Amino acid sequence: MNPKRKQRLLLVLFIVFGVSIAVGLTMYALSQNINLFYSPKQIVAGEAPVDTRIRAGGMVVDGSVKRDPNSLAVSFDMTDYESTVTVQYTGILPDLFREGQGIVAQGKMDSSGIFQAVEVLAKHDENYMPPEVAEALEAAGKMPQPEAEVFNK
Amino acid sequence: MAENKKWLPRWFYQMASPRWCYEFCGRLLPWFVVAAVLLLGAGTAWALAWAPADYQQGNSFRIIYIHVPAAILAQSCYMLMAVAGAIGLIWKMKVADMVAKSCAPIGATIAVLALATGAIWGKPTWGAWWVWDARLTSMLVLLFLYLGVIALHSAMESENTAAQATSVLALVGLVNIPIIKYSVEWWNTLHQPATFTLTEKPAMPMEMWLPLLVMVIGFYCFFSVSLMLRVRNEILHRERRAGWVRTLLEKA
């Protein structure tokens, strides 16, 4: 390689790595702002701001969904397998909402420690499978279980 | 200089000749057209008719067969654009500049396709068209980078200055690619983790994964076709005063 080209190559590498380091440090500093939601563990530990609108994400606890028969109000528990937060919501839930499903809710923590949601989104995982396979795995108790770390980054 | 020549393979220097590149692409083109048509046709039929539906999402999951290949391709295309731009900067190679220029509109289109299919998929599954999570936002930034490259290129009169400026922009934006890839691992996102990895065991059974693989390869073939067509156009346009282009056009 002649010296001119070598110089330009170094310049290109300098741009790429310089920008990477700068952006990397910025991202690291902002990491909590980039997270889409707080996990129940963070909320219980008081890391999430109170009285401002936040998002919370976790798994819907089996058997915790209580629907009001006269309205669209629903309450359920949300967990990351370390801490649990109760969520209250009035409105239409997404099709994928069910017990054991990951969800992301937007709303506020009220003074009694209940999360008042104004929006509930379903979060699904990357495990796709045909219904028969899902049934077989369910029967064998081998259904892939999301781990706590999915909600605790 | 003689020993310098050995530093890179011969085809690298041959590619630097617009005429050689034009003819080489012309010879490859029909093969890629056939491959793209066959793979995309077979992959679409397989994905729509034979691949099983998902246990949770039912048939709406089938949009994955457009969404994932488009998202992968949009990122690969960006990497190609940045690498071609770097080669153009370092070796002052005109063909590399032309490749970088041709990548931008294709990549922008594919990025729009990935974002649109993602939104259409998001509404029935998540319950929202758009969420400002790290994966979706970084993908939107990728689209803006493509648009920035296109705008910057067309704002400059001289092809050489435009190529230099856009290469620098493309290289600066390269940092976004690992961010897109790892966004779902580094941060809490609504978007699920990666579906299609060649290095790990796929997170779906073979009868769902194989059509996806066919579609991904088909998308790459389609990309090669459109890139080669654009590069050949670009070569003809920029070399329009060269003797070989004139004879070629006179013959046609």
mmCIF file of C-alpha atoms in Angstrom:
data_model
loop_
_atom_site.group_PDB
_atom_site.id
_atom_site.type_symbol
_atom_site.label_atom_id
_atom_site.label_comp_id
_atom_site.label_asym_id
_atom_site.label_seq_id
_atom_site.Cartn_x
_atom_site.Cartn_y
_atom_site.Cartn_z
ATOM 1 C CA MET A 1 0.000 0.000 0.000
ATOM 2 C CA ASN A 2 1.436 3.362 -0.823
ATOM 3 C CA PRO A 3 1.725 5.953 1.961
ATOM 4 C CA LYS A 4 -1.104 8.127 0.632
ATOM 5 C CA ARG A 5 -3.554 5.241 0.698
ATOM 6 C CA LYS A 6 -2.318 4.132 4.083
ATOM 7 C CA GLN A 7 -2.973 7.612 5.397
ATOM 8 C CA ARG A 8 -6.502 7.603 4.004
ATOM 9 C CA LEU A 9 -7.111 4.121 5.394
ATOM 10 C CA LEU A 10 -6.058 5.352 8.834
ATOM 11 C CA LEU A 11 -8.411 8.300 8.451
ATOM 12 C CA VAL A 12 -11.311 5.965 7.597
ATOM 13 C CA LEU A 13 -10.524 3.714 10.573
ATOM 14 C CA PHE A 14 -10.251 6.785 12.773
ATOM 15 C CA ILE A 15 -13.724 7.958 11.676
ATOM 16 C CA VAL A 16 -15.326 4.551 12.248
ATOM 17 C CA PHE A 17 -13.717 3.835 15.622
ATOM 18 C CA GLY A 18 -13.877 7.411 16.852
ATOM 19 C CA VAL A 19 -17.590 7.611 16.152
ATOM 20 C CA SER A 20 -18.154 4.158 17.669
ATOM 21 C CA ILE A 21 -16.441 5.125 20.908
ATOM 22 C CA ALA A 22 -18.270 8.452 21.122
ATOM 23 C CA VAL A 23 -21.655 6.897 20.434
ATOM 24 C CA GLY A 24 -20.909 3.937 22.705
ATOM 25 C CA LEU A 25 -20.137 6.198 25.657
ATOM 26 C CA THR A 26 -23.242 8.295 25.002
ATOM 27 C CA MET A 27 -25.432 5.215 24.821
ATOM 28 C CA TYR A 28 -23.878 3.872 28.005
ATOM 29 C CA ALA A 29 -24.597 7.134 29.787
ATOM 30 C CA LEU A 30 -28.164 7.214 28.498
ATOM 31 C CA SER A 31 -28.894 3.503 28.842
ATOM 32 C CA GLN A 32 -31.771 3.920 31.310
ATOM 33 C CA ASN A 33 -33.438 6.457 29.021
ATOM 34 C CA ILE A 34 -33.187 4.107 26.074
ATOM 35 C CA ASN A 35 -34.904 1.262 27.911
ATOM 36 C CA LEU A 36 -38.503 1.124 26.806
ATOM 37 C CA PHE A 37 -39.863 0.136 30.199
ATOM 38 C CA TYR A 38 -39.093 -0.361 33.861
ATOM 39 C CA SER A 39 -39.200 -3.852 35.300
ATOM 40 C CA PRO A 40 -41.286 -4.608 38.417
ATOM 41 C CA LYS A 41 -38.009 -5.063 40.298
ATOM 42 C CA GLN A 42 -36.961 -1.504 39.488
ATOM 43 C CA ILE A 43 -40.399 -0.155 40.397
ATOM 44 C CA VAL A 44 -40.477 -1.948 43.730
ATOM 45 C CA ALA A 45 -36.919 -0.785 44.445
ATOM 46 C CA GLY A 46 -38.080 2.794 43.850
ATOM 47 C CA GLU A 47 -35.911 3.360 40.794
ATOM 48 C CA ALA A 48 -38.866 4.413 38.659
ATOM 49 C CA PRO A 49 -40.199 7.960 39.049
ATOM 50 C CA VAL A 50 -43.532 8.247 40.866
ATOM 51 C CA ASP A 51 -46.388 10.391 39.519
ATOM 52 C CA THR A 52 -44.987 10.630 36.005
ATOM 53 C CA ARG A 53 -46.048 8.505 33.117
ATOM 54 C CA ILE A 54 -43.752 5.510 32.710
ATOM 55 C CA ARG A 55 -43.851 2.153 31.023
ATOM 56 C CA ALA A 56 -43.613 -1.064 32.960
ATOM 57 C CA GLY A 57 -42.940 -4.471 31.475
ATOM 58 C CA GLY A 58 -43.264 -7.998 32.808
ATOM 59 C CA MET A 59 -45.114 -11.278 32.597
ATOM 60 C CA VAL A 60 -48.803 -11.539 33.509
ATOM 61 C CA VAL A 61 -48.960 -13.807 36.553
ATOM 62 C CA ASP A 62 -51.012 -16.992 36.054
ATOM 63 C CA GLY A 63 -54.414 -16.770 37.697
ATOM 64 C CA SER A 64 -54.109 -13.094 38.600
ATOM 65 C CA VAL A 65 -56.319 -11.607 35.876
ATOM 66 C CA LYS A 66 -59.569 -10.286 37.357
ATOM 67 C CA ARG A 67 -62.103 -8.813 34.958
ATOM 68 C CA ASP A 68 -64.958 -6.612 36.088
ATOM 69 C CA PRO A 69 -68.098 -8.263 34.628
ATOM 70 C CA ASN A 70 -69.846 -4.882 34.126
ATOM 71 C CA SER A 71 -67.098 -2.874 32.459
ATOM 72 C CA LEU A 72 -63.824 -3.153 30.602
ATOM 73 C CA ALA A 73 -61.850 -2.750 33.817
ATOM 74 C CA VAL A 74 -59.271 -5.437 34.431
ATOM 75 C CA SER A 75 -56.616 -5.927 37.045
ATOM 76 C CA PHE A 76 -53.695 -8.309 36.978
ATOM 77 C CA ASP A 77 -50.278 -8.873 38.505
ATOM 78 C CA MET A 78 -47.142 -8.367 36.495
ATOM 79 C CA THR A 79 -43.868 -10.012 37.450
ATOM 80 C CA ASP A 80 -40.270 -10.374 36.352
ATOM 81 C CA TYR A 81 -39.917 -13.421 38.634
ATOM 82 C CA GLU A 82 -38.285 -11.243 41.264
ATOM 83 C CA SER A 83 -40.887 -8.626 42.130
ATOM 84 C CA THR A 84 -44.554 -8.202 41.335
ATOM 85 C CA VAL A 85 -46.633 -5.125 40.613
ATOM 86 C CA THR A 86 -50.430 -4.975 40.383
ATOM 87 C CA VAL A 87 -51.783 -3.275 37.273
ATOM 88 C CA GLN A 88 -55.240 -1.798 36.759
ATOM 89 C CA TYR A 89 -56.461 -0.983 33.294
ATOM 90 C CA THR A 90 -59.715 -0.029 31.613
ATOM 91 C CA GLY A 91 -59.968 -0.669 27.903
ATOM 92 C CA ILE A 92 -59.486 -3.239 25.215
ATOM 93 C CA LEU A 93 -56.537 -5.554 25.660
ATOM 94 C CA PRO A 94 -54.472 -6.739 22.661
ATOM 95 C CA ASP A 95 -55.293 -10.155 21.204
ATOM 96 C CA LEU A 96 -52.110 -11.697 22.546
ATOM 97 C CA PHE A 97 -52.869 -10.650 26.118
ATOM 98 C CA ARG A 98 -53.187 -13.732 28.299
ATOM 99 C CA GLU A 99 -51.819 -15.145 31.515
ATOM 100 C CA GLY A 100 -48.142 -15.948 31.209
ATOM 101 C CA GLN A 101 -47.720 -13.449 28.374
ATOM 102 C CA GLY A 102 -45.162 -10.664 28.415
ATOM 103 C CA ILE A 103 -46.712 -7.197 28.320
ATOM 104 C CA VAL A 104 -45.632 -3.578 28.393
ATOM 105 C CA ALA A 105 -48.019 -1.169 30.079
ATOM 106 C CA GLN A 106 -47.938 2.605 30.042
ATOM 107 C CA GLY A 107 -49.258 4.518 33.001
ATOM 108 C CA LYS A 108 -48.534 5.850 36.492
ATOM 109 C CA MET A 109 -47.811 4.391 39.881
ATOM 110 C CA ASP A 110 -50.499 5.608 42.257
ATOM 111 C CA SER A 111 -49.997 6.299 45.958
ATOM 112 C CA SER A 112 -51.191 2.825 46.973
ATOM 113 C CA GLY A 113 -48.507 1.156 44.824
ATOM 114 C CA ILE A 114 -50.844 0.061 42.051
ATOM 115 C CA PHE A 115 -49.873 0.724 38.471
ATOM 116 C CA GLN A 116 -52.691 2.612 36.719
ATOM 117 C CA ALA A 117 -52.244 1.741 33.056
ATOM 118 C CA VAL A 118 -53.603 3.764 30.159
ATOM 119 C CA GLU A 119 -52.225 1.464 27.485
ATOM 120 C CA VAL A 120 -51.319 -2.225 27.497
ATOM 121 C CA LEU A 121 -49.188 -3.714 24.712
ATOM 122 C CA ALA A 122 -48.416 -7.393 24.280
ATOM 123 C CA LYS A 123 -44.785 -8.441 23.995
ATOM 124 C CA HIS A 124 -44.197 -11.759 22.346
ATOM 125 C CA ASP A 125 -40.986 -13.747 22.205
ATOM 126 C CA GLU A 126 -39.019 -15.024 19.243
ATOM 127 C CA ASN A 127 -40.180 -18.628 19.658
ATOM 128 C CA TYR A 128 -42.567 -19.335 16.821
ATOM 129 C CA MET A 129 -44.087 -22.788 16.465
ATOM 130 C CA PRO A 130 -47.075 -24.542 14.921
ATOM 131 C CA PRO A 131 -50.055 -25.126 17.261
ATOM 132 C CA GLU A 132 -49.453 -28.902 17.373
ATOM 133 C CA VAL A 133 -45.861 -28.416 18.481
ATOM 134 C CA ALA A 134 -46.977 -25.933 21.122
ATOM 135 C CA GLU A 135 -49.543 -28.421 22.438
ATOM 136 C CA ALA A 136 -46.990 -31.228 22.531
ATOM 137 C CA LEU A 137 -44.470 -29.043 24.353
ATOM 138 C CA GLU A 138 -47.131 -27.865 26.751
ATOM 139 C CA ALA A 139 -48.141 -31.465 27.488
ATOM 140 C CA ALA A 140 -44.533 -32.438 28.068
ATOM 141 C CA GLY A 141 -43.976 -29.345 30.215
ATOM 142 C CA LYS A 142 -41.151 -28.192 27.940
ATOM 143 C CA MET A 143 -42.629 -24.924 26.757
ATOM 144 C CA PRO A 144 -39.808 -22.366 26.516
ATOM 145 C CA GLN A 145 -40.128 -20.086 29.524
ATOM 146 C CA PRO A 146 -39.027 -16.484 29.347
ATOM 147 C CA GLU A 147 -36.384 -15.807 31.909
ATOM 148 C CA ALA A 148 -36.305 -12.945 34.343
ATOM 149 C CA GLU A 149 -33.394 -11.387 32.480
ATOM 150 C CA VAL A 150 -35.700 -10.676 29.544
ATOM 151 C CA PHE A 151 -37.361 -8.054 31.738
ATOM 152 C CA ASN A 152 -34.383 -7.085 33.873
ATOM 153 C CA LYS A 153 -31.784 -5.463 31.732
ATOM 154 C CA MET B 1 4.599 -0.435 -7.138
ATOM 155 C CA ALA B 2 4.928 -3.976 -8.507
ATOM 156 C CA GLU B 3 4.918 -5.605 -5.082
ATOM 157 C CA ASN B 4 2.087 -3.358 -4.002
ATOM 158 C CA LYS B 5 -0.119 -4.877 -6.670
ATOM 159 C CA LYS B 6 0.015 -8.262 -4.972
ATOM 160 C CA TRP B 7 -1.474 -6.855 -1.828
ATOM 161 C CA LEU B 8 -5.020 -7.491 -3.037
ATOM 162 C CA PRO B 9 -6.450 -10.138 -5.376
ATOM 163 C CA ARG B 10 -6.479 -9.474 -9.098
ATOM 164 C CA TRP B 11 -10.252 -9.172 -9.436
ATOM 165 C CA PHE B 12 -10.179 -6.207 -7.053
ATOM 166 C CA TYR B 13 -8.128 -4.230 -9.554
ATOM 167 C CA GLN B 14 -10.155 -5.539 -12.474
ATOM 168 C CA MET B 15 -13.346 -4.335 -10.805
ATOM 169 C CA ALA B 16 -11.788 -0.881 -10.769
ATOM 170 C CA SER B 17 -12.173 -0.740 -14.541
ATOM 171 C CA PRO B 18 -15.690 0.505 -15.322
ATOM 172 C CA ARG B 19 -15.741 -1.380 -18.594
ATOM 173 C CA TRP B 20 -14.696 -4.675 -17.029
ATOM 174 C CA CYS B 21 -17.216 -4.179 -14.232
ATOM 175 C CA TYR B 22 -19.986 -3.374 -16.720
ATOM 176 C CA GLU B 23 -19.347 -6.563 -18.676
ATOM 177 C CA PHE B 24 -18.860 -8.709 -15.571
ATOM 178 C CA CYS B 25 -22.205 -7.536 -14.126
ATOM 179 C CA GLY B 26 -23.838 -8.111 -17.499
ATOM 180 C CA ARG B 27 -22.704 -11.717 -17.449
ATOM 181 C CA LEU B 28 -23.882 -12.313 -13.876
ATOM 182 C CA LEU B 29 -27.205 -10.539 -14.271
ATOM 183 C CA PRO B 30 -29.302 -13.285 -15.957
ATOM 184 C CA TRP B 31 -28.299 -15.862 -13.315
ATOM 185 C CA PHE B 32 -29.323 -13.601 -10.488
ATOM 186 C CA VAL B 33 -32.608 -12.712 -12.205
ATOM 187 C CA VAL B 34 -33.482 -16.398 -12.536
ATOM 188 C CA ALA B 35 -32.422 -17.134 -8.950
ATOM 189 C CA ALA B 36 -34.361 -14.166 -7.552
ATOM 190 C CA VAL B 37 -37.570 -15.045 -9.420
ATOM 191 C CA LEU B 38 -37.369 -18.722 -8.472
ATOM 192 C CA LEU B 39 -36.461 -18.182 -4.824
ATOM 193 C CA LEU B 40 -38.925 -15.361 -4.187
ATOM 194 C CA GLY B 41 -41.728 -17.197 -6.002
ATOM 195 C CA ALA B 42 -41.095 -20.510 -4.279
ATOM 196 C CA GLY B 43 -40.439 -18.855 -0.922
ATOM 197 C CA THR B 44 -43.651 -16.807 -1.024
ATOM 198 C CA ALA B 45 -45.762 -19.818 -2.002
ATOM 199 C CA TRP B 46 -44.117 -21.943 0.673
ATOM 200 C CA ALA B 47 -44.520 -19.243 3.306
ATOM 201 C CA LEU B 48 -48.161 -18.535 2.507
ATOM 202 C CA ALA B 49 -49.464 -21.992 1.745
ATOM 203 C CA TRP B 50 -47.350 -24.666 3.377
ATOM 204 C CA ALA B 51 -45.570 -23.181 6.357
ATOM 205 C CA PRO B 52 -47.593 -23.779 9.524
ATOM 206 C CA ALA B 53 -49.310 -20.918 11.341
ATOM 207 C CA ASP B 54 -47.959 -19.783 14.689
ATOM 208 C CA TYR B 55 -49.598 -21.119 17.857
ATOM 209 C CA GLN B 56 -50.075 -17.621 19.285
ATOM 210 C CA GLN B 57 -50.343 -15.264 16.357
ATOM 211 C CA GLY B 58 -51.971 -17.529 13.809
ATOM 212 C CA ASN B 59 -51.595 -16.422 10.234
ATOM 213 C CA SER B 60 -50.529 -12.857 10.953
ATOM 214 C CA PHE B 61 -47.111 -14.274 11.795
ATOM 215 C CA ARG B 62 -46.544 -14.951 8.092
ATOM 216 C CA ILE B 63 -45.549 -11.328 7.520
ATOM 217 C CA ILE B 64 -42.257 -12.398 9.072
ATOM 218 C CA TYR B 65 -41.333 -13.808 5.661
ATOM 219 C CA ILE B 66 -41.181 -10.269 4.277
ATOM 220 C CA HIS B 67 -40.269 -8.368 7.415
ATOM 221 C CA VAL B 68 -37.170 -10.280 8.499
ATOM 222 C CA PRO B 69 -35.496 -10.545 5.054
ATOM 223 C CA ALA B 70 -36.175 -6.843 4.439
ATOM 224 C CA ALA B 71 -34.715 -5.866 7.809
ATOM 225 C CA ILE B 72 -31.604 -8.010 7.297
ATOM 226 C CA LEU B 73 -31.108 -6.738 3.759
ATOM 227 C CA ALA B 74 -31.517 -3.087 4.737
ATOM 228 C CA GLN B 75 -28.599 -3.488 7.151
ATOM 229 C CA SER B 76 -26.417 -5.519 4.771
ATOM 230 C CA CYS B 77 -27.003 -2.943 2.055
ATOM 231 C CA TYR B 78 -25.880 -0.204 4.412
ATOM 232 C CA MET B 79 -22.696 -2.102 5.247
ATOM 233 C CA LEU B 80 -21.979 -2.602 1.551
ATOM 234 C CA MET B 81 -22.548 1.114 0.954
ATOM 235 C CA ALA B 82 -20.138 2.068 3.742
ATOM 236 C CA VAL B 83 -17.465 -0.430 2.651
ATOM 237 C CA ALA B 84 -17.741 0.660 -0.986
ATOM 238 C CA GLY B 85 -17.535 4.253 0.193
ATOM 239 C CA ALA B 86 -14.389 3.479 2.199
ATOM 240 C CA ILE B 87 -12.794 1.776 -0.811
ATOM 241 C CA GLY B 88 -13.693 4.806 -2.881
ATOM 242 C CA LEU B 89 -12.097 7.091 -0.309
ATOM 243 C CA ILE B 90 -8.922 5.075 0.119
ATOM 244 C CA TRP B 91 -8.229 3.805 -3.399
ATOM 245 C CA LYS B 92 -10.024 6.625 -5.271
ATOM 246 C CA MET B 93 -11.868 3.954 -7.196
ATOM 247 C CA LYS B 94 -14.682 5.316 -9.338
ATOM 248 C CA VAL B 95 -16.580 2.021 -9.530
ATOM 249 C CA ALA B 96 -16.696 1.802 -5.731
ATOM 250 C CA ASP B 97 -18.207 5.293 -5.627
ATOM 251 C CA MET B 98 -20.805 4.224 -8.143
ATOM 252 C CA VAL B 99 -21.671 1.125 -6.087
ATOM 253 C CA ALA B 100 -22.024 3.247 -2.953
ATOM 254 C CA LYS B 101 -24.263 5.724 -4.772
ATOM 255 C CA SER B 102 -26.426 2.927 -6.209
ATOM 256 C CA CYS B 103 -26.869 1.257 -2.807
ATOM 257 C CA ALA B 104 -28.580 4.234 -1.182
ATOM 258 C CA PRO B 105 -31.965 4.289 -2.991
ATOM 259 C CA ILE B 106 -32.287 0.493 -2.871
ATOM 260 C CA GLY B 107 -31.448 0.425 0.814
ATOM 261 C CA ALA B 108 -33.882 3.233 1.580
ATOM 262 C CA THR B 109 -36.689 1.360 -0.171
ATOM 263 C CA ILE B 110 -35.922 -1.864 1.670
ATOM 264 C CA ALA B 111 -35.751 -0.004 4.996
ATOM 265 C CA VAL B 112 -39.184 1.507 4.307
ATOM 266 C CA LEU B 113 -40.458 -1.999 3.533
ATOM 267 C CA ALA B 114 -39.048 -3.341 6.810
ATOM 268 C CA LEU B 115 -40.545 -0.476 8.826
ATOM 269 C CA ALA B 116 -43.926 -0.710 7.091
ATOM 270 C CA THR B 117 -44.260 -4.476 7.479
ATOM 271 C CA GLY B 118 -43.138 -4.102 11.086
ATOM 272 C CA ALA B 119 -45.868 -1.545 11.764
ATOM 273 C CA ILE B 120 -48.504 -3.702 10.045
ATOM 274 C CA TRP B 121 -47.365 -6.669 12.111
ATOM 275 C CA GLY B 122 -47.168 -4.651 15.312
ATOM 276 C CA LYS B 123 -50.767 -3.473 15.276
ATOM 277 C CA PRO B 124 -52.448 -6.900 15.614
ATOM 278 C CA THR B 125 -49.787 -8.521 17.809
ATOM 279 C CA TRP B 126 -48.520 -5.796 20.139
ATOM 280 C CA GLY B 127 -51.508 -3.492 19.879
ATOM 281 C CA ALA B 128 -49.572 -0.493 18.500
ATOM 282 C CA TRP B 129 -48.344 0.585 15.082
ATOM 283 C CA TRP B 130 -45.253 2.217 16.470
ATOM 284 C CA VAL B 131 -43.383 2.258 19.762
ATOM 285 C CA TRP B 132 -40.265 4.306 20.433
ATOM 286 C CA ASP B 133 -38.207 1.371 21.579
ATOM 287 C CA ALA B 134 -34.525 1.002 20.762
ATOM 288 C CA ARG B 135 -34.941 -1.450 17.862
ATOM 289 C CA LEU B 136 -37.619 0.506 16.033
ATOM 290 C CA THR B 137 -35.938 3.843 16.590
ATOM 291 C CA SER B 138 -32.509 2.675 15.429
ATOM 292 C CA MET B 139 -34.116 1.203 12.320
ATOM 293 C CA LEU B 140 -35.776 4.557 11.639
ATOM 294 C CA VAL B 141 -32.369 6.199 12.040
ATOM 295 C CA LEU B 142 -31.067 3.796 9.377
ATOM 296 C CA LEU B 143 -33.757 5.025 6.986
ATOM 297 C CA PHE B 144 -32.828 8.639 7.742
ATOM 298 C CA LEU B 145 -29.160 7.830 7.102
ATOM 299 C CA TYR B 146 -30.072 6.466 3.685
ATOM 300 C CA LEU B 147 -32.163 9.544 2.947
ATOM 301 C CA GLY B 148 -29.308 11.751 4.169
ATOM 302 C CA VAL B 149 -26.868 10.008 1.847
ATOM 303 C CA ILE B 150 -29.229 10.463 -1.103
ATOM 304 C CA ALA B 151 -29.857 14.124 -0.278
ATOM 305 C CA LEU B 152 -26.170 14.901 0.282
ATOM 306 C CA HIS B 153 -25.224 13.260 -2.972
ATOM 307 C CA SER B 154 -27.767 15.175 -4.995
ATOM 308 C CA ALA B 155 -26.839 18.464 -3.307
ATOM 309 C CA MET B 156 -23.323 18.409 -4.729
ATOM 310 C CA GLU B 157 -22.461 19.193 -8.244
ATOM 311 C CA SER B 158 -19.175 17.339 -8.633
ATOM 312 C CA GLU B 159 -19.501 13.557 -8.565
ATOM 313 C CA ASN B 160 -16.151 13.177 -6.811
ATOM 314 C CA THR B 161 -16.866 15.599 -3.975
ATOM 315 C CA ALA B 162 -20.334 14.107 -3.563
ATOM 316 C CA ALA B 163 -18.846 10.606 -3.368
ATOM 317 C CA GLN B 164 -16.335 11.693 -0.724
ATOM 318 C CA ALA B 165 -18.902 13.484 1.404
ATOM 319 C CA THR B 166 -21.443 10.661 1.261
ATOM 320 C CA SER B 167 -18.757 8.066 2.050
ATOM 321 C CA VAL B 168 -17.855 9.929 5.214
ATOM 322 C CA LEU B 169 -21.535 10.163 6.163
ATOM 323 C CA ALA B 170 -22.003 6.454 5.450
ATOM 324 C CA LEU B 171 -18.967 5.571 7.575
ATOM 325 C CA VAL B 172 -20.174 7.724 10.461
ATOM 326 C CA GLY B 173 -23.570 6.032 10.262
ATOM 327 C CA LEU B 174 -21.982 2.589 10.294
ATOM 328 C CA VAL B 175 -22.043 2.687 14.095
ATOM 329 C CA ASN B 176 -25.824 2.332 13.863
ATOM 330 C CA ILE B 177 -25.597 -1.217 12.481
ATOM 331 C CA PRO B 178 -24.373 -2.933 15.690
ATOM 332 C CA ILE B 179 -26.842 -0.762 17.607
ATOM 333 C CA ILE B 180 -29.735 -2.125 15.537
ATOM 334 C CA LYS B 181 -28.480 -5.686 15.903
ATOM 335 C CA TYR B 182 -27.892 -5.621 19.649
ATOM 336 C CA SER B 183 -30.621 -3.145 20.635
ATOM 337 C CA VAL B 184 -32.894 -5.996 21.677
ATOM 338 C CA GLU B 185 -30.167 -7.433 23.909
ATOM 339 C CA TRP B 186 -28.765 -4.262 25.428
ATOM 340 C CA TRP B 187 -32.025 -2.584 26.365
ATOM 341 C CA ASN B 188 -35.587 -3.379 27.316
ATOM 342 C CA THR B 189 -37.552 -3.317 24.096
ATOM 343 C CA LEU B 190 -41.013 -4.298 22.980
ATOM 344 C CA HIS B 191 -39.471 -5.924 19.924
ATOM 345 C CA GLN B 192 -38.619 -9.583 20.427
ATOM 346 C CA PRO B 193 -34.997 -10.827 20.168
ATOM 347 C CA ALA B 194 -33.488 -11.940 16.880
ATOM 348 C CA THR B 195 -35.411 -14.553 14.943
ATOM 349 C CA PHE B 196 -32.996 -15.439 12.228
ATOM 350 C CA THR B 197 -29.451 -16.298 13.189
ATOM 351 C CA LEU B 198 -27.095 -18.501 11.250
ATOM 352 C CA THR B 199 -24.823 -19.071 14.225
ATOM 353 C CA GLU B 200 -27.367 -20.324 16.744
ATOM 354 C CA LYS B 201 -30.079 -22.902 16.703
ATOM 355 C CA PRO B 202 -33.136 -21.221 15.146
ATOM 356 C CA ALA B 203 -35.948 -20.365 17.543
ATOM 357 C CA MET B 204 -38.518 -21.977 15.262
ATOM 358 C CA PRO B 205 -38.986 -25.431 13.768
ATOM 359 C CA MET B 206 -37.470 -26.294 10.393
ATOM 360 C CA GLU B 207 -40.742 -26.108 8.469
ATOM 361 C CA MET B 208 -41.036 -22.448 9.455
ATOM 362 C CA TRP B 209 -37.344 -21.621 9.238
ATOM 363 C CA LEU B 210 -36.564 -23.056 5.781
ATOM 364 C CA PRO B 211 -39.010 -20.840 3.861
ATOM 365 C CA LEU B 212 -37.557 -17.895 5.775
ATOM 366 C CA LEU B 213 -34.065 -18.898 4.655
ATOM 367 C CA VAL B 214 -35.297 -19.169 1.050
ATOM 368 C CA MET B 215 -36.849 -15.712 1.297
ATOM 369 C CA VAL B 216 -33.677 -14.195 2.765
ATOM 370 C CA ILE B 217 -31.531 -15.621 -0.054
ATOM 371 C CA GLY B 218 -34.179 -14.541 -2.574
ATOM 372 C CA PHE B 219 -34.094 -10.991 -1.207
ATOM 373 C CA TYR B 220 -30.306 -10.947 -1.540
ATOM 374 C CA CYS B 221 -30.564 -12.128 -5.158
ATOM 375 C CA PHE B 222 -33.167 -9.462 -5.888
ATOM 376 C CA PHE B 223 -30.894 -6.882 -4.280
ATOM 377 C CA SER B 224 -27.960 -8.038 -6.442
ATOM 378 C CA VAL B 225 -30.092 -7.692 -9.559
ATOM 379 C CA SER B 226 -31.245 -4.165 -8.781
ATOM 380 C CA LEU B 227 -27.767 -3.122 -7.639
ATOM 381 C CA MET B 228 -26.121 -4.434 -10.808
ATOM 382 C CA LEU B 229 -28.724 -2.716 -12.996
ATOM 383 C CA ARG B 230 -28.163 0.566 -11.200
ATOM 384 C CA VAL B 231 -24.377 0.273 -11.269
ATOM 385 C CA ARG B 232 -24.414 -0.521 -14.982
ATOM 386 C CA ASN B 233 -26.580 2.542 -15.619
ATOM 387 C CA GLU B 234 -24.276 4.654 -13.527
ATOM 388 C CA ILE B 235 -21.213 3.377 -15.420
ATOM 389 C CA LEU B 236 -22.795 4.166 -18.773
ATOM 390 C CA HIS B 237 -23.786 7.611 -17.572
ATOM 391 C CA ARG B 238 -20.399 8.568 -16.167
ATOM 392 C CA GLU B 239 -18.349 6.964 -18.932
ATOM 393 C CA ARG B 240 -20.575 8.326 -21.670
ATOM 394 C CA ARG B 241 -17.620 10.064 -23.292
ATOM 395 C CA ALA B 242 -15.451 6.935 -23.339
ATOM 396 C CA GLY B 243 -14.923 5.167 -26.636
ATOM 397 C CA TRP B 244 -16.269 1.777 -25.560
ATOM 398 C CA VAL B 245 -19.567 3.242 -24.354
ATOM 399 C CA ARG B 246 -20.049 5.101 -27.626
ATOM 400 C CA THR B 247 -19.490 1.963 -29.699
ATOM 401 C CA LEU B 248 -21.801 0.052 -27.370
ATOM 402 C CA LEU B 249 -24.564 2.606 -27.775
ATOM 403 C CA GLU B 250 -24.101 2.823 -31.511
ATOM 404 C CA LYS B 251 -24.509 -0.935 -31.775
ATOM 405 C CA ALA B 252 -27.707 -0.900 -29.737
#
